[in-house]
Amino acid sequence: EDQVTQSPEALRLQEGESSSLNCSYTVSGLRGLFWYRQDPGKGPEFLFTLYSAGEEKEKERLKATLTKKESFLHITAPKPEDSATYLCAVQAGYKLSFGAGTTVTVRA
Amino acid sequence: DGGITQSPKYLFRKEGQNVTLSCEQNLNHDAMYWYRQDPGQGLRLIYYSQIVNDFQKGDIAEGYSVSREKKESFPLTVTSAQKNPTAFYLCASSGTGGSYNEQFFGPGTRLTVL
């Protein structure tokens, strides 16, 4: 059974304090690893897709990396508007399996 | 603008009542999905459809039903057989060309049982 574990569950940062979120996974036949951002009461917003170990993607202050067992989402010099829950999901076949998410709070 | 719409935003259900959640997309995507989100848990797949007039059960299909009569629409019915329906419901869609297809989500419907 596919498993996705995200850590930590919650992360409180000061504005400008860089940090990383972890997504570890076990899946048979990884077809893609996805990162989403979700604001309270809203649907997830797509951020990145990573396909193979060693791949990296960047968008503004976010950078996602992938190894054979885990992915990291690095947040560089975060701002209060980066506060959200970040979800990781892995795809095997047509199905996505999601982790429970990491809730990031950035204080000004 | 292309996107996914869900209605209503909030829905209240009485015990023993069936309710239907609407999901419409204008992204010309072939595949559509329904997920349930509960606090502290990852999204769980209820049903998915890769093509019109065809759909498959996900991990937690009991107490739910769907139809896919049009490419743009994938309504979800929460039946009285679903014992704990209070949750946040999310609809998503994706293309099916190629092996890797990002899923794009609607704004969600929050269902509360009174």
Coordinates of C-alpha atoms in Angstrom, one line a residue:
Chain A
E1 CA 0.0 0.0 0.0
D2 CA 1.3 3.4 -0.9
Q3 CA 2.2 5.6 2.1
V4 CA 3.1 9.3 2.3
T5 CA 4.3 10.8 5.6
Q6 CA 4.9 14.5 6.0
S7 CA 6.9 16.2 8.8
P8 CA 6.7 18.2 10.8
E9 CA 2.9 18.5 11.3
A10 CA 3.2 22.2 12.1
L11 CA 6.0 24.8 11.6
R12 CA 6.2 28.3 13.0
L13 CA 8.7 30.6 11.4
Q14 CA 9.8 34.2 11.8
E15 CA 9.7 36.2 8.6
G16 CA 13.0 35.6 6.7
E17 CA 13.8 32.4 8.6
S18 CA 14.3 29.7 6.0
S19 CA 13.3 26.1 6.6
S20 CA 12.4 22.8 5.0
L21 CA 9.4 20.5 4.9
N22 CA 9.8 16.7 4.5
C23 CA 7.7 14.2 2.5
S24 CA 8.8 10.6 2.8
Y25 CA 7.0 8.0 0.7
T26 CA 6.8 4.3 -0.2
V27 CA 5.1 3.5 -3.5
S28 CA 5.3 0.8 -6.2
G29 CA 6.2 2.5 -9.5
L30 CA 6.3 6.2 -8.7
R31 CA 4.9 8.1 -11.7
G32 CA 5.2 11.5 -10.1
L33 CA 5.4 13.4 -6.8
F34 CA 3.3 16.5 -6.4
W35 CA 3.3 19.5 -4.0
Y36 CA 0.2 21.6 -3.3
R37 CA -0.5 24.6 -1.2
Q38 CA -3.9 24.8 0.6
D39 CA -5.3 27.9 2.3
P40 CA -7.9 27.4 5.1
G41 CA -11.3 26.6 3.6
K42 CA -10.1 26.4 0.0
G43 CA -9.0 23.8 -2.5
P44 CA -5.4 22.8 -2.9
E45 CA -3.4 24.9 -5.4
F46 CA -0.9 23.0 -7.6
L47 CA 2.8 24.0 -7.0
F48 CA 5.2 21.4 -8.5
T49 CA 5.5 18.0 -10.1
L50 CA 8.8 16.0 -9.7
Y51 CA 9.3 12.9 -11.8
S52 CA 12.7 11.4 -11.0
A53 CA 15.4 11.4 -8.2
G54 CA 17.7 14.4 -8.5
E55 CA 15.1 16.7 -10.0
E56 CA 14.5 20.1 -8.6
K57 CA 11.8 22.8 -9.3
E58 CA 11.6 26.4 -8.1
K59 CA 8.9 29.0 -7.8
E60 CA 9.5 32.3 -6.0
R61 CA 10.6 31.4 -2.5
L62 CA 9.8 27.7 -2.8
K63 CA 12.2 24.9 -4.1
A64 CA 11.2 21.3 -4.3
T65 CA 13.7 18.4 -4.5
L66 CA 13.3 14.6 -4.9
T67 CA 15.3 11.6 -3.9
K68 CA 14.3 7.9 -4.2
K69 CA 12.6 7.9 -0.7
E70 CA 11.7 11.5 0.0
S71 CA 11.1 15.0 -1.2
F72 CA 11.8 18.3 0.5
L73 CA 10.1 21.6 0.1
H74 CA 12.5 24.4 1.0
I75 CA 11.1 27.8 1.9
T76 CA 13.7 30.6 1.6
A77 CA 13.2 33.8 3.4
P78 CA 9.5 33.3 4.0
K79 CA 6.9 36.0 4.2
P80 CA 3.6 36.0 6.1
E81 CA 1.8 35.3 2.8
D82 CA 3.6 31.9 2.6
S83 CA 1.5 30.8 5.6
A84 CA -0.6 27.8 4.4
T85 CA -0.8 24.0 4.6
Y86 CA 1.6 22.3 2.2
L87 CA 0.4 18.9 0.9
C88 CA 2.6 16.2 -0.7
A89 CA 1.1 13.5 -2.9
V90 CA 2.5 10.5 -4.9
Q91 CA 1.0 9.0 -8.0
A92 CA 1.0 5.3 -8.9
G93 CA -1.4 4.5 -11.7
Y94 CA -4.2 7.0 -11.9
K95 CA -4.4 7.5 -8.1
L96 CA -2.8 10.1 -5.9
S97 CA -2.0 9.2 -2.3
F98 CA -1.7 12.3 -0.1
G99 CA 0.1 13.0 3.1
A100 CA -1.6 14.8 6.0
G101 CA 0.2 18.0 5.3
T102 CA 2.5 20.5 7.1
T103 CA 0.9 23.7 8.3
V104 CA 3.3 26.6 8.1
T105 CA 2.8 29.9 10.0
V106 CA 5.1 32.8 9.2
R107 CA 5.1 35.6 11.7
A108 CA 6.0 39.2 10.7
Chain B
D1 CA -11.2 31.6 -17.3
G2 CA -10.7 27.9 -17.3
G3 CA -11.3 26.2 -14.0
I4 CA -13.3 23.9 -11.7
T5 CA -16.5 25.0 -9.9
Q6 CA -18.1 23.3 -7.0
S7 CA -21.5 24.1 -5.5
P8 CA -22.8 24.8 -3.0
K9 CA -19.9 26.1 -0.9
Y10 CA -21.7 25.0 2.3
L11 CA -24.3 22.3 2.6
F12 CA -26.3 21.0 5.6
R13 CA -27.9 17.6 5.7
K14 CA -30.4 16.1 8.0
E15 CA -30.2 12.5 9.1
G16 CA -31.5 10.0 6.5
Q17 CA -31.3 12.6 3.7
N18 CA -29.4 12.2 0.4
V19 CA -27.6 15.2 -0.9
T20 CA -25.8 15.9 -4.2
L21 CA -22.7 18.0 -4.6
S22 CA -22.0 19.6 -8.0
C23 CA -18.7 19.7 -9.8
E24 CA -18.2 21.3 -13.2
Q25 CA -14.9 21.9 -15.2
N26 CA -14.2 23.8 -18.4
L27 CA -10.6 22.6 -18.7
N28 CA -11.5 20.0 -21.3
H29 CA -10.0 17.3 -19.0
D30 CA -11.0 13.7 -19.5
A31 CA -10.4 12.6 -15.8
M32 CA -12.3 13.8 -12.8
Y33 CA -12.0 12.8 -9.1
W34 CA -13.8 13.2 -5.8
Y35 CA -11.9 13.4 -2.5
R36 CA -12.9 13.8 1.1
Q37 CA -10.7 15.8 3.6
D38 CA -11.0 15.4 7.3
P39 CA -8.9 17.4 9.9
G40 CA -5.5 15.9 10.4
Q41 CA -5.8 13.4 7.6
G42 CA -4.7 13.4 4.0
L43 CA -7.2 13.6 1.2
R44 CA -8.9 10.3 0.5
L45 CA -10.2 9.2 -2.9
I46 CA -13.9 8.5 -3.1
Y47 CA -14.5 7.9 -6.8
Y48 CA -12.8 8.7 -10.1
S49 CA -13.7 8.8 -13.7
Q50 CA -11.3 8.6 -16.6
I51 CA -13.9 8.9 -19.4
V52 CA -17.6 9.7 -19.9
N53 CA -20.0 7.0 -18.8
D54 CA -17.3 5.2 -16.8
F55 CA -16.1 5.5 -13.2
Q56 CA -14.3 3.5 -10.5
K57 CA -14.5 3.2 -6.8
G58 CA -11.7 4.8 -4.8
D59 CA -10.6 3.9 -1.2
I60 CA -13.8 5.1 0.6
A61 CA -16.7 4.7 -1.9
E62 CA -19.2 3.1 0.6
G63 CA -22.2 5.4 1.1
Y64 CA -21.4 7.5 -2.0
S65 CA -22.5 7.4 -5.7
V66 CA -21.5 9.3 -8.8
S67 CA -22.4 9.7 -12.5
R68 CA -20.5 10.9 -15.5
E69 CA -23.0 11.6 -18.3
K70 CA -21.0 14.6 -19.6
K71 CA -17.3 15.3 -19.9
E72 CA -17.7 18.6 -17.9
S73 CA -19.7 17.3 -15.0
F74 CA -19.1 14.7 -12.2
P75 CA -21.8 15.0 -9.4
L76 CA -21.4 13.2 -6.1
T77 CA -24.3 12.0 -4.1
V78 CA -23.8 11.4 -0.4
T79 CA -26.4 8.9 0.6
S80 CA -28.0 8.1 4.0
A81 CA -25.8 5.0 4.1
Q82 CA -22.7 7.2 4.7
K83 CA -22.6 7.1 8.5
N84 CA -20.1 10.0 9.0
P85 CA -20.5 12.4 6.1
T86 CA -19.5 15.6 7.8
A87 CA -16.3 16.6 5.9
F88 CA -14.8 18.9 3.3
Y89 CA -15.3 17.5 -0.2
L90 CA -13.0 18.3 -3.1
C91 CA -13.4 17.7 -6.8
A92 CA -10.4 17.6 -9.1
S93 CA -9.7 17.0 -12.8
S94 CA -6.7 16.1 -14.9
G95 CA -5.8 15.4 -18.5
T96 CA -5.0 11.8 -19.4
G97 CA -2.5 12.3 -22.2
G98 CA 0.9 10.9 -21.2
S99 CA 1.9 9.2 -18.0
Y100 CA 2.1 12.2 -15.6
N101 CA -0.9 14.4 -15.1
E102 CA -1.3 17.1 -12.5
Q103 CA -4.7 17.2 -10.8
F104 CA -6.3 20.6 -10.4
F105 CA -8.8 21.2 -7.6
G106 CA -12.1 23.1 -7.2
P107 CA -12.8 25.3 -4.1
G108 CA -14.6 22.6 -2.2
T109 CA -17.9 22.0 -0.5
R110 CA -18.2 21.8 3.3
L111 CA -21.0 19.3 4.3
T112 CA -22.3 19.3 7.8
V113 CA -24.8 16.8 9.2
L114 CA -27.4 18.4 11.5

